[in-house]
Amino acid sequence: MTALTVRRLLIDLEQPFDRHWCGGDAFLTAWFNALSMSFPVGEQFFIDSVRRGFKALPPEKQVELQDEVQGFVGQEATHRRIHSLFNNHLKDQGLDNAWERRAEKRLAMMGDVDPRHPLGVTAANEHFTALFAEWLLGRPELLDGCEPRLKAMWLWHSAEEAEHKNTAFDLYLALGGTLEWRSRWMKRVTWIFLFDTLRQTANNLQRDGSLWRLSTWASAWRHLLGTQGLLRQSRKAWSQYFRADFHPNQQSSDLSERWLQDNRELYKAVGASA
Protein backbone atom coordinates (compact mmCIF):
# COMPACT_ATOMS: atom_id res chain seq x y z
CA MET A 1 0.00 0.00 0.00
CA THR A 2 1.20 3.52 -0.85
CA ALA A 3 0.58 6.29 1.70
CA LEU A 4 -0.74 9.34 -0.15
CA THR A 5 -1.17 12.86 1.21
CA VAL A 6 -3.61 15.29 -0.37
CA ARG A 7 -2.05 18.75 -0.61
CA ARG A 8 -3.43 22.19 -1.35
CA LEU A 9 -0.98 24.14 -3.49
CA LEU A 10 -0.45 27.61 -2.05
CA ILE A 11 -0.40 29.62 -5.27
CA ASP A 12 -2.78 32.12 -6.85
CA LEU A 13 -4.03 31.12 -10.30
CA GLU A 14 -6.65 33.83 -10.57
CA GLN A 15 -4.23 36.24 -12.23
CA PRO A 16 -3.40 35.75 -15.95
CA PHE A 17 0.08 34.89 -17.18
CA ASP A 18 2.19 35.65 -20.25
CA ARG A 19 1.40 33.89 -23.53
CA HIS A 20 4.91 32.35 -23.67
CA TRP A 21 5.06 31.74 -19.94
CA CYS A 22 7.68 28.95 -20.11
CA GLY A 23 10.82 31.06 -20.25
CA GLY A 24 9.76 32.58 -23.59
CA ASP A 25 10.02 29.17 -25.32
CA ALA A 26 7.02 28.85 -27.67
CA PHE A 27 7.28 25.07 -28.07
CA LEU A 28 7.63 24.24 -24.37
CA THR A 29 4.77 26.60 -23.55
CA ALA A 30 2.52 24.99 -26.18
CA TRP A 31 3.53 21.49 -25.07
CA PHE A 32 2.81 22.12 -21.39
CA ASN A 33 -0.43 23.88 -22.31
CA ALA A 34 -1.50 20.86 -24.38
CA LEU A 35 -0.87 18.53 -21.47
CA SER A 36 -2.84 20.75 -19.13
CA MET A 37 -5.74 20.81 -21.57
CA SER A 38 -6.07 17.03 -21.24
CA PHE A 39 -5.94 16.90 -17.46
CA PRO A 40 -9.44 17.83 -16.24
CA VAL A 41 -11.32 15.28 -18.37
CA GLY A 42 -8.55 12.70 -18.04
CA GLU A 43 -8.23 12.96 -14.29
CA GLN A 44 -12.00 12.71 -13.84
CA PHE A 45 -11.89 9.48 -15.85
CA PHE A 46 -9.03 8.19 -13.67
CA ILE A 47 -10.97 9.03 -10.50
CA ASP A 48 -14.10 7.31 -11.78
CA SER A 49 -12.11 4.25 -12.90
CA VAL A 50 -10.36 3.87 -9.55
CA ARG A 51 -13.56 4.36 -7.57
CA ARG A 52 -15.36 1.78 -9.69
CA GLY A 53 -12.51 -0.69 -9.44
CA PHE A 54 -12.33 -0.20 -5.68
CA LYS A 55 -16.05 -0.98 -5.29
CA ALA A 56 -15.55 -4.23 -7.23
CA LEU A 57 -12.95 -5.50 -4.74
CA PRO A 58 -13.82 -8.00 -1.99
CA PRO A 59 -14.31 -6.32 1.43
CA GLU A 60 -10.97 -7.47 2.85
CA LYS A 61 -9.09 -5.98 -0.10
CA GLN A 62 -11.05 -2.74 0.20
CA VAL A 63 -9.82 -2.38 3.78
CA GLU A 64 -6.23 -2.84 2.60
CA LEU A 65 -6.43 -0.27 -0.21
CA GLN A 66 -8.95 2.25 1.14
CA ASP A 67 -6.44 4.86 2.35
CA GLU A 68 -4.43 4.68 -0.86
CA VAL A 69 -7.56 5.05 -3.01
CA GLN A 70 -8.77 8.00 -0.93
CA GLY A 71 -5.40 9.70 -1.34
CA PHE A 72 -5.37 9.05 -5.07
CA VAL A 73 -8.85 10.50 -5.54
CA GLY A 74 -7.99 13.54 -3.45
CA GLN A 75 -4.76 14.24 -5.31
CA GLU A 76 -6.33 13.83 -8.75
CA ALA A 77 -9.32 15.98 -7.82
CA THR A 78 -6.94 18.73 -6.73
CA HIS A 79 -4.98 18.45 -10.00
CA ARG A 80 -8.22 18.68 -11.96
CA ARG A 81 -9.24 21.85 -10.14
CA ILE A 82 -5.85 23.54 -10.48
CA HIS A 83 -5.54 22.79 -14.19
CA SER A 84 -9.10 23.92 -14.84
CA LEU A 85 -8.08 27.33 -13.48
CA PHE A 86 -4.93 27.27 -15.61
CA ASN A 87 -6.90 26.24 -18.70
CA ASN A 88 -9.34 29.12 -18.25
CA HIS A 89 -6.46 31.50 -18.93
CA LEU A 90 -5.50 29.53 -22.04
CA LYS A 91 -9.05 29.94 -23.32
CA ASP A 92 -8.81 33.69 -22.68
CA GLN A 93 -5.61 33.69 -24.75
CA GLY A 94 -7.58 32.29 -27.71
CA LEU A 95 -6.46 28.65 -27.55
CA ASP A 96 -8.96 25.95 -28.47
CA ASN A 97 -9.04 22.77 -26.38
CA ALA A 98 -9.87 20.26 -29.10
CA TRP A 99 -8.15 17.46 -27.17
CA GLU A 100 -10.74 17.63 -24.41
CA ARG A 101 -13.63 17.24 -26.86
CA ARG A 102 -12.00 14.26 -28.55
CA ALA A 103 -11.21 12.64 -25.20
CA GLU A 104 -14.77 13.06 -23.94
CA LYS A 105 -16.17 11.28 -27.00
CA ARG A 106 -13.56 8.53 -26.86
CA LEU A 107 -13.99 7.83 -23.16
CA ALA A 108 -17.78 7.83 -23.44
CA MET A 109 -17.49 4.92 -25.89
CA MET A 110 -16.16 2.67 -23.10
CA GLY A 111 -19.62 2.63 -21.54
CA ASP A 112 -20.42 0.00 -18.92
CA VAL A 113 -17.48 -2.33 -19.47
CA ASP A 114 -15.58 -4.63 -17.14
CA PRO A 115 -13.95 -2.28 -14.56
CA ARG A 116 -10.56 -3.77 -15.36
CA HIS A 117 -10.57 -2.10 -18.78
CA PRO A 118 -10.85 1.52 -17.58
CA LEU A 119 -8.33 0.62 -14.88
CA GLY A 120 -6.00 -0.70 -17.58
CA VAL A 121 -6.36 2.59 -19.46
CA THR A 122 -5.77 4.52 -16.25
CA ALA A 123 -2.72 2.48 -15.25
CA ALA A 124 -1.18 3.02 -18.69
CA ASN A 125 -1.76 6.76 -18.53
CA GLU A 126 -0.41 6.92 -15.00
CA HIS A 127 2.76 5.20 -16.20
CA PHE A 128 3.11 7.89 -18.87
CA THR A 129 2.60 10.74 -16.42
CA ALA A 130 5.03 9.20 -13.94
CA LEU A 131 7.72 8.99 -16.64
CA PHE A 132 7.08 12.60 -17.63
CA ALA A 133 7.16 13.60 -13.96
CA GLU A 134 10.55 12.01 -13.32
CA TRP A 135 11.93 13.56 -16.50
CA LEU A 136 10.74 17.04 -15.52
CA LEU A 137 11.76 16.75 -11.86
CA GLY A 138 15.23 15.80 -13.08
CA ARG A 139 15.34 18.93 -15.26
CA PRO A 140 13.64 21.72 -13.28
CA GLU A 141 15.78 24.22 -15.19
CA LEU A 142 13.32 23.80 -18.08
CA LEU A 143 10.98 25.97 -16.04
CA ASP A 144 13.57 28.62 -15.21
CA GLY A 145 12.44 32.01 -16.40
CA CYS A 146 8.74 31.31 -15.88
CA GLU A 147 6.65 32.71 -13.06
CA PRO A 148 7.40 30.98 -9.74
CA ARG A 149 3.73 30.05 -9.26
CA LEU A 150 3.67 28.18 -12.59
CA LYS A 151 6.97 26.44 -11.92
CA ALA A 152 5.59 25.37 -8.54
CA MET A 153 2.38 24.10 -10.15
CA TRP A 154 4.12 21.85 -12.66
CA LEU A 155 6.70 20.46 -10.25
CA TRP A 156 4.09 19.84 -7.52
CA HIS A 157 1.86 18.05 -10.01
CA SER A 158 4.82 16.00 -11.25
CA ALA A 159 5.82 15.03 -7.71
CA GLU A 160 2.32 13.79 -6.90
CA GLU A 161 1.99 11.90 -10.18
CA ALA A 162 5.16 9.99 -9.38
CA GLU A 163 3.90 9.45 -5.84
CA HIS A 164 0.56 7.83 -6.77
CA LYS A 165 1.71 5.86 -9.83
CA ASN A 166 0.96 2.51 -8.13
CA THR A 167 -2.71 2.94 -7.32
CA ALA A 168 -4.54 2.08 -10.56
CA PHE A 169 -1.99 -0.66 -11.30
CA ASP A 170 -2.53 -2.26 -7.88
CA LEU A 171 -6.30 -2.22 -8.35
CA TYR A 172 -5.96 -3.74 -11.81
CA LEU A 173 -3.89 -6.61 -10.39
CA ALA A 174 -6.21 -7.05 -7.40
CA LEU A 175 -9.13 -7.54 -9.80
CA GLY A 176 -7.23 -10.18 -11.78
CA GLY A 177 -6.17 -7.99 -14.69
CA THR A 178 -3.98 -9.87 -17.16
CA LEU A 179 -0.64 -9.02 -18.75
CA GLU A 180 -2.22 -9.43 -22.18
CA TRP A 181 -4.78 -6.69 -21.66
CA ARG A 182 -2.36 -4.50 -19.71
CA SER A 183 -0.04 -4.60 -22.73
CA ARG A 184 -2.86 -4.00 -25.21
CA TRP A 185 -4.03 -0.93 -23.37
CA MET A 186 -0.53 0.46 -23.07
CA LYS A 187 0.03 0.14 -26.82
CA ARG A 188 -3.27 1.86 -27.58
CA VAL A 189 -2.76 4.59 -24.98
CA THR A 190 0.76 5.24 -26.28
CA TRP A 191 -0.40 6.03 -29.80
CA ILE A 192 -3.45 7.98 -28.69
CA PHE A 193 -1.55 9.98 -26.07
CA LEU A 194 1.35 10.90 -28.34
CA PHE A 195 -0.93 11.73 -31.26
CA ASP A 196 -3.24 13.91 -29.18
CA THR A 197 -0.38 15.66 -27.40
CA LEU A 198 1.41 16.54 -30.64
CA ARG A 199 -1.83 17.49 -32.40
CA GLN A 200 -2.90 19.84 -29.59
CA THR A 201 0.61 21.29 -29.32
CA ALA A 202 0.63 22.04 -33.07
CA ASN A 203 -2.83 23.57 -32.77
CA ASN A 204 -1.65 25.79 -29.93
CA LEU A 205 1.42 26.89 -31.90
CA GLN A 206 -0.63 27.61 -35.00
CA ARG A 207 -3.05 29.83 -33.08
CA ASP A 208 -0.08 31.49 -31.42
CA GLY A 209 1.63 32.16 -34.76
CA SER A 210 4.77 30.23 -33.74
CA LEU A 211 4.27 26.93 -35.56
CA TRP A 212 6.64 27.57 -38.47
CA ARG A 213 9.44 29.31 -36.65
CA LEU A 214 12.82 27.56 -36.75
CA SER A 215 13.27 28.13 -33.02
CA THR A 216 10.02 26.25 -32.35
CA TRP A 217 11.15 23.15 -34.23
CA ALA A 218 14.64 23.31 -32.71
CA SER A 219 13.11 23.35 -29.24
CA ALA A 220 10.79 20.45 -30.12
CA TRP A 221 13.68 18.34 -31.35
CA ARG A 222 15.87 19.14 -28.36
CA HIS A 223 13.22 18.49 -25.69
CA LEU A 224 11.58 15.44 -27.25
CA LEU A 225 14.21 13.64 -29.34
CA GLY A 226 17.53 15.12 -28.24
CA THR A 227 20.03 13.33 -26.01
CA GLN A 228 18.18 14.50 -22.90
CA GLY A 229 14.78 14.61 -24.61
CA LEU A 230 11.67 13.15 -23.04
CA LEU A 231 11.05 10.40 -25.60
CA ARG A 232 14.64 9.23 -25.76
CA GLN A 233 15.13 9.30 -21.99
CA SER A 234 11.83 7.52 -21.25
CA ARG A 235 11.90 4.77 -23.87
CA LYS A 236 13.52 2.12 -21.68
CA ALA A 237 11.30 2.79 -18.67
CA TRP A 238 8.24 2.78 -20.95
CA SER A 239 9.15 -0.63 -22.39
CA GLN A 240 9.49 -2.18 -18.93
CA TYR A 241 5.72 -1.90 -18.56
CA PHE A 242 5.32 -4.92 -20.85
CA ARG A 243 7.30 -7.27 -18.60
CA ALA A 244 5.29 -9.90 -16.73
CA ASP A 245 6.99 -9.01 -13.44
CA PHE A 246 6.66 -5.22 -13.83
CA HIS A 247 5.37 -3.01 -11.03
CA PRO A 248 5.54 0.82 -11.00
CA ASN A 249 7.38 0.87 -7.68
CA GLN A 250 10.37 -0.74 -9.43
CA GLN A 251 11.06 2.67 -10.97
CA SER A 252 12.49 5.28 -8.64
CA SER A 253 10.43 8.11 -7.17
CA ASP A 254 13.36 9.67 -5.30
CA LEU A 255 13.07 12.98 -7.16
CA SER A 256 9.41 13.23 -6.21
CA GLU A 257 10.09 12.56 -2.54
CA ARG A 258 12.94 15.06 -2.50
CA TRP A 259 10.89 17.82 -4.13
CA LEU A 260 8.02 17.34 -1.69
CA GLN A 261 10.41 17.44 1.25
CA ASP A 262 12.31 20.50 0.02
CA ASN A 263 9.25 22.59 -0.93
CA ARG A 264 6.89 22.18 2.00
CA GLU A 265 6.28 25.93 2.09
CA LEU A 266 4.46 25.67 -1.26
CA TYR A 267 1.62 23.42 -0.10
CA LYS A 268 -0.57 22.49 2.83
CA ALA A 269 -1.69 18.96 3.68
CA VAL A 270 -5.48 18.54 3.70
CA GLY A 271 -7.97 15.70 4.13
CA ALA A 272 -8.96 13.21 1.43
CA SER A 273 -12.31 11.75 0.46
CA ALA A 274 -13.29 8.91 -1.84
PDB file of C-alpha atoms in Angstrom, residues 60-231:
ATOM      1  CA  GLU A  60     -10.970  -7.474   2.850  1.00  0.00           C
ATOM      2  CA  LYS A  61      -9.094  -5.980  -0.104  1.00  0.00           C
ATOM      3  CA  GLN A  62     -11.047  -2.735   0.203  1.00  0.00           C
ATOM      4  CA  VAL A  63      -9.825  -2.375   3.776  1.00  0.00           C
ATOM      5  CA  GLU A  64      -6.231  -2.844   2.601  1.00  0.00           C
ATOM      6  CA  LEU A  65      -6.427  -0.267  -0.211  1.00  0.00           C
ATOM      7  CA  GLN A  66      -8.947   2.250   1.144  1.00  0.00           C
ATOM      8  CA  ASP A  67      -6.440   4.862   2.351  1.00  0.00           C
ATOM      9  CA  GLU A  68      -4.431   4.683  -0.861  1.00  0.00           C
ATOM     10  CA  VAL A  69      -7.557   5.055  -3.008  1.00  0.00           C
ATOM     11  CA  GLN A  70      -8.775   8.004  -0.934  1.00  0.00           C
ATOM     12  CA  GLY A  71      -5.404   9.696  -1.336  1.00  0.00           C
ATOM     13  CA  PHE A  72      -5.365   9.049  -5.072  1.00  0.00           C
ATOM     14  CA  VAL A  73      -8.852  10.499  -5.543  1.00  0.00           C
ATOM     15  CA  GLY A  74      -7.994  13.539  -3.448  1.00  0.00           C
ATOM     16  CA  GLN A  75      -4.759  14.242  -5.313  1.00  0.00           C
ATOM     17  CA  GLU A  76      -6.326  13.834  -8.746  1.00  0.00           C
ATOM     18  CA  ALA A  77      -9.324  15.983  -7.823  1.00  0.00           C
ATOM     19  CA  THR A  78      -6.942  18.728  -6.729  1.00  0.00           C
ATOM     20  CA  HIS A  79      -4.981  18.445  -9.995  1.00  0.00           C
ATOM     21  CA  ARG A  80      -8.225  18.679 -11.965  1.00  0.00           C
ATOM     22  CA  ARG A  81      -9.244  21.851 -10.143  1.00  0.00           C
ATOM     23  CA  ILE A  82      -5.854  23.545 -10.481  1.00  0.00           C
ATOM     24  CA  HIS A  83      -5.539  22.794 -14.191  1.00  0.00           C
ATOM     25  CA  SER A  84      -9.098  23.924 -14.840  1.00  0.00           C
ATOM     26  CA  LEU A  85      -8.081  27.325 -13.478  1.00  0.00           C
ATOM     27  CA  PHE A  86      -4.926  27.273 -15.609  1.00  0.00           C
ATOM     28  CA  ASN A  87      -6.899  26.244 -18.700  1.00  0.00           C
ATOM     29  CA  ASN A  88      -9.339  29.120 -18.245  1.00  0.00           C
ATOM     30  CA  HIS A  89      -6.458  31.499 -18.927  1.00  0.00           C
ATOM     31  CA  LEU A  90      -5.503  29.528 -22.044  1.00  0.00           C
ATOM     32  CA  LYS A  91      -9.051  29.941 -23.315  1.00  0.00           C
ATOM     33  CA  ASP A  92      -8.809  33.687 -22.682  1.00  0.00           C
ATOM     34  CA  GLN A  93      -5.614  33.687 -24.753  1.00  0.00           C
ATOM     35  CA  GLY A  94      -7.577  32.286 -27.709  1.00  0.00           C
ATOM     36  CA  LEU A  95      -6.458  28.654 -27.548  1.00  0.00           C
ATOM     37  CA  ASP A  96      -8.962  25.946 -28.474  1.00  0.00           C
ATOM     38  CA  ASN A  97      -9.045  22.770 -26.380  1.00  0.00           C
ATOM     39  CA  ALA A  98      -9.870  20.256 -29.104  1.00  0.00           C
ATOM     40  CA  TRP A  99      -8.148  17.457 -27.169  1.00  0.00           C
ATOM     41  CA  GLU A 100     -10.744  17.631 -24.409  1.00  0.00           C
ATOM     42  CA  ARG A 101     -13.630  17.242 -26.856  1.00  0.00           C
ATOM     43  CA  ARG A 102     -11.996  14.255 -28.547  1.00  0.00           C
ATOM     44  CA  ALA A 103     -11.208  12.637 -25.205  1.00  0.00           C
ATOM     45  CA  GLU A 104     -14.768  13.058 -23.937  1.00  0.00           C
ATOM     46  CA  LYS A 105     -16.171  11.279 -26.999  1.00  0.00           C
ATOM     47  CA  ARG A 106     -13.557   8.532 -26.860  1.00  0.00           C
ATOM     48  CA  LEU A 107     -13.993   7.826 -23.158  1.00  0.00           C
ATOM     49  CA  ALA A 108     -17.781   7.834 -23.444  1.00  0.00           C
ATOM     50  CA  MET A 109     -17.490   4.923 -25.886  1.00  0.00           C
ATOM     51  CA  MET A 110     -16.163   2.672 -23.104  1.00  0.00           C
ATOM     52  CA  GLY A 111     -19.620   2.632 -21.540  1.00  0.00           C
ATOM     53  CA  ASP A 112     -20.423   0.004 -18.917  1.00  0.00           C
ATOM     54  CA  VAL A 113     -17.479  -2.330 -19.475  1.00  0.00           C
ATOM     55  CA  ASP A 114     -15.583  -4.629 -17.136  1.00  0.00           C
ATOM     56  CA  PRO A 115     -13.953  -2.277 -14.562  1.00  0.00           C
ATOM     57  CA  ARG A 116     -10.560  -3.774 -15.359  1.00  0.00           C
ATOM     58  CA  HIS A 117     -10.566  -2.103 -18.775  1.00  0.00           C
ATOM     59  CA  PRO A 118     -10.847   1.522 -17.577  1.00  0.00           C
ATOM     60  CA  LEU A 119      -8.328   0.625 -14.876  1.00  0.00           C
ATOM     61  CA  GLY A 120      -5.997  -0.697 -17.585  1.00  0.00           C
ATOM     62  CA  VAL A 121      -6.357   2.586 -19.457  1.00  0.00           C
ATOM     63  CA  THR A 122      -5.773   4.524 -16.247  1.00  0.00           C
ATOM     64  CA  ALA A 123      -2.718   2.485 -15.246  1.00  0.00           C
ATOM     65  CA  ALA A 124      -1.183   3.020 -18.691  1.00  0.00           C
ATOM     66  CA  ASN A 125      -1.762   6.764 -18.529  1.00  0.00           C
ATOM     67  CA  GLU A 126      -0.415   6.917 -14.997  1.00  0.00           C
ATOM     68  CA  HIS A 127       2.760   5.201 -16.202  1.00  0.00           C
ATOM     69  CA  PHE A 128       3.112   7.887 -18.867  1.00  0.00           C
ATOM     70  CA  THR A 129       2.604  10.737 -16.425  1.00  0.00           C
ATOM     71  CA  ALA A 130       5.031   9.203 -13.945  1.00  0.00           C
ATOM     72  CA  LEU A 131       7.718   8.991 -16.638  1.00  0.00           C
ATOM     73  CA  PHE A 132       7.077  12.599 -17.627  1.00  0.00           C
ATOM     74  CA  ALA A 133       7.163  13.600 -13.958  1.00  0.00           C
ATOM     75  CA  GLU A 134      10.552  12.014 -13.318  1.00  0.00           C
ATOM     76  CA  TRP A 135      11.931  13.562 -16.505  1.00  0.00           C
ATOM     77  CA  LEU A 136      10.744  17.037 -15.518  1.00  0.00           C
ATOM     78  CA  LEU A 137      11.758  16.748 -11.861  1.00  0.00           C
ATOM     79  CA  GLY A 138      15.232  15.803 -13.079  1.00  0.00           C
ATOM     80  CA  ARG A 139      15.341  18.934 -15.265  1.00  0.00           C
ATOM     81  CA  PRO A 140      13.642  21.717 -13.282  1.00  0.00           C
ATOM     82  CA  GLU A 141      15.780  24.220 -15.190  1.00  0.00           C
ATOM     83  CA  LEU A 142      13.322  23.798 -18.077  1.00  0.00           C
ATOM     84  CA  LEU A 143      10.980  25.972 -16.037  1.00  0.00           C
ATOM     85  CA  ASP A 144      13.572  28.618 -15.207  1.00  0.00           C
ATOM     86  CA  GLY A 145      12.442  32.014 -16.397  1.00  0.00           C
ATOM     87  CA  CYS A 146       8.741  31.315 -15.881  1.00  0.00           C
ATOM     88  CA  GLU A 147       6.649  32.711 -13.063  1.00  0.00           C
ATOM     89  CA  PRO A 148       7.403  30.978  -9.740  1.00  0.00           C
ATOM     90  CA  ARG A 149       3.728  30.050  -9.259  1.00  0.00           C
ATOM     91  CA  LEU A 150       3.670  28.175 -12.585  1.00  0.00           C
ATOM     92  CA  LYS A 151       6.968  26.441 -11.917  1.00  0.00           C
ATOM     93  CA  ALA A 152       5.591  25.367  -8.535  1.00  0.00           C
ATOM     94  CA  MET A 153       2.382  24.098 -10.146  1.00  0.00           C
ATOM     95  CA  TRP A 154       4.119  21.851 -12.659  1.00  0.00           C
ATOM     96  CA  LEU A 155       6.705  20.459 -10.253  1.00  0.00           C
ATOM     97  CA  TRP A 156       4.093  19.844  -7.524  1.00  0.00           C
ATOM     98  CA  HIS A 157       1.863  18.049 -10.014  1.00  0.00           C
ATOM     99  CA  SER A 158       4.815  15.999 -11.253  1.00  0.00           C
ATOM    100  CA  ALA A 159       5.819  15.028  -7.715  1.00  0.00           C
ATOM    101  CA  GLU A 160       2.323  13.791  -6.900  1.00  0.00           C
ATOM    102  CA  GLU A 161       1.991  11.898 -10.182  1.00  0.00           C
ATOM    103  CA  ALA A 162       5.165   9.987  -9.380  1.00  0.00           C
ATOM    104  CA  GLU A 163       3.901   9.453  -5.835  1.00  0.00           C
ATOM    105  CA  HIS A 164       0.565   7.832  -6.774  1.00  0.00           C
ATOM    106  CA  LYS A 165       1.711   5.864  -9.827  1.00  0.00           C
ATOM    107  CA  ASN A 166       0.965   2.507  -8.130  1.00  0.00           C
ATOM    108  CA  THR A 167      -2.714   2.935  -7.322  1.00  0.00           C
ATOM    109  CA  ALA A 168      -4.540   2.075 -10.560  1.00  0.00           C
ATOM    110  CA  PHE A 169      -1.992  -0.658 -11.299  1.00  0.00           C
ATOM    111  CA  ASP A 170      -2.529  -2.257  -7.878  1.00  0.00           C
ATOM    112  CA  LEU A 171      -6.300  -2.216  -8.348  1.00  0.00           C
ATOM    113  CA  TYR A 172      -5.955  -3.742 -11.815  1.00  0.00           C
ATOM    114  CA  LEU A 173      -3.891  -6.606 -10.394  1.00  0.00           C
ATOM    115  CA  ALA A 174      -6.207  -7.045  -7.404  1.00  0.00           C
ATOM    116  CA  LEU A 175      -9.127  -7.545  -9.801  1.00  0.00           C
ATOM    117  CA  GLY A 176      -7.229 -10.178 -11.781  1.00  0.00           C
ATOM    118  CA  GLY A 177      -6.165  -7.988 -14.685  1.00  0.00           C
ATOM    119  CA  THR A 178      -3.982  -9.872 -17.161  1.00  0.00           C
ATOM    120  CA  LEU A 179      -0.644  -9.023 -18.751  1.00  0.00           C
ATOM    121  CA  GLU A 180      -2.217  -9.427 -22.184  1.00  0.00           C
ATOM    122  CA  TRP A 181      -4.783  -6.689 -21.656  1.00  0.00           C
ATOM    123  CA  ARG A 182      -2.360  -4.504 -19.709  1.00  0.00           C
ATOM    124  CA  SER A 183      -0.039  -4.605 -22.734  1.00  0.00           C
ATOM    125  CA  ARG A 184      -2.860  -4.000 -25.210  1.00  0.00           C
ATOM    126  CA  TRP A 185      -4.035  -0.928 -23.374  1.00  0.00           C
ATOM    127  CA  MET A 186      -0.526   0.464 -23.066  1.00  0.00           C
ATOM    128  CA  LYS A 187       0.025   0.135 -26.822  1.00  0.00           C
ATOM    129  CA  ARG A 188      -3.273   1.860 -27.577  1.00  0.00           C
ATOM    130  CA  VAL A 189      -2.763   4.586 -24.980  1.00  0.00           C
ATOM    131  CA  THR A 190       0.762   5.236 -26.277  1.00  0.00           C
ATOM    132  CA  TRP A 191      -0.397   6.028 -29.796  1.00  0.00           C
ATOM    133  CA  ILE A 192      -3.451   7.983 -28.687  1.00  0.00           C
ATOM    134  CA  PHE A 193      -1.550   9.979 -26.070  1.00  0.00           C
ATOM    135  CA  LEU A 194       1.348  10.901 -28.345  1.00  0.00           C
ATOM    136  CA  PHE A 195      -0.932  11.733 -31.265  1.00  0.00           C
ATOM    137  CA  ASP A 196      -3.241  13.906 -29.184  1.00  0.00           C
ATOM    138  CA  THR A 197      -0.384  15.662 -27.401  1.00  0.00           C
ATOM    139  CA  LEU A 198       1.406  16.541 -30.642  1.00  0.00           C
ATOM    140  CA  ARG A 199      -1.834  17.494 -32.395  1.00  0.00           C
ATOM    141  CA  GLN A 200      -2.899  19.838 -29.594  1.00  0.00           C
ATOM    142  CA  THR A 201       0.607  21.291 -29.325  1.00  0.00           C
ATOM    143  CA  ALA A 202       0.629  22.042 -33.069  1.00  0.00           C
ATOM    144  CA  ASN A 203      -2.835  23.566 -32.773  1.00  0.00           C
ATOM    145  CA  ASN A 204      -1.650  25.791 -29.934  1.00  0.00           C
ATOM    146  CA  LEU A 205       1.415  26.889 -31.902  1.00  0.00           C
ATOM    147  CA  GLN A 206      -0.631  27.612 -35.000  1.00  0.00           C
ATOM    148  CA  ARG A 207      -3.054  29.826 -33.081  1.00  0.00           C
ATOM    149  CA  ASP A 208      -0.082  31.486 -31.421  1.00  0.00           C
ATOM    150  CA  GLY A 209       1.631  32.158 -34.762  1.00  0.00           C
ATOM    151  CA  SER A 210       4.766  30.229 -33.738  1.00  0.00           C
ATOM    152  CA  LEU A 211       4.269  26.929 -35.559  1.00  0.00           C
ATOM    153  CA  TRP A 212       6.637  27.569 -38.473  1.00  0.00           C
ATOM    154  CA  ARG A 213       9.441  29.308 -36.648  1.00  0.00           C
ATOM    155  CA  LEU A 214      12.819  27.561 -36.753  1.00  0.00           C
ATOM    156  CA  SER A 215      13.273  28.134 -33.018  1.00  0.00           C
ATOM    157  CA  THR A 216      10.023  26.251 -32.346  1.00  0.00           C
ATOM    158  CA  TRP A 217      11.148  23.154 -34.231  1.00  0.00           C
ATOM    159  CA  ALA A 218      14.635  23.315 -32.714  1.00  0.00           C
ATOM    160  CA  SER A 219      13.114  23.346 -29.238  1.00  0.00           C
ATOM    161  CA  ALA A 220      10.790  20.454 -30.120  1.00  0.00           C
ATOM    162  CA  TRP A 221      13.685  18.338 -31.352  1.00  0.00           C
ATOM    163  CA  ARG A 222      15.868  19.142 -28.356  1.00  0.00           C
ATOM    164  CA  HIS A 223      13.219  18.492 -25.688  1.00  0.00           C
ATOM    165  CA  LEU A 224      11.581  15.435 -27.251  1.00  0.00           C
ATOM    166  CA  LEU A 225      14.214  13.635 -29.344  1.00  0.00           C
ATOM    167  CA  GLY A 226      17.533  15.117 -28.237  1.00  0.00           C
ATOM    168  CA  THR A 227      20.029  13.326 -26.012  1.00  0.00           C
ATOM    169  CA  GLN A 228      18.178  14.499 -22.899  1.00  0.00           C
ATOM    170  CA  GLY A 229      14.785  14.606 -24.608  1.00  0.00           C
ATOM    171  CA  LEU A 230      11.670  13.149 -23.039  1.00  0.00           C
ATOM    172  CA  LEU A 231      11.045  10.402 -25.595  1.00  0.00           C
TER     173      LEU A 231
END
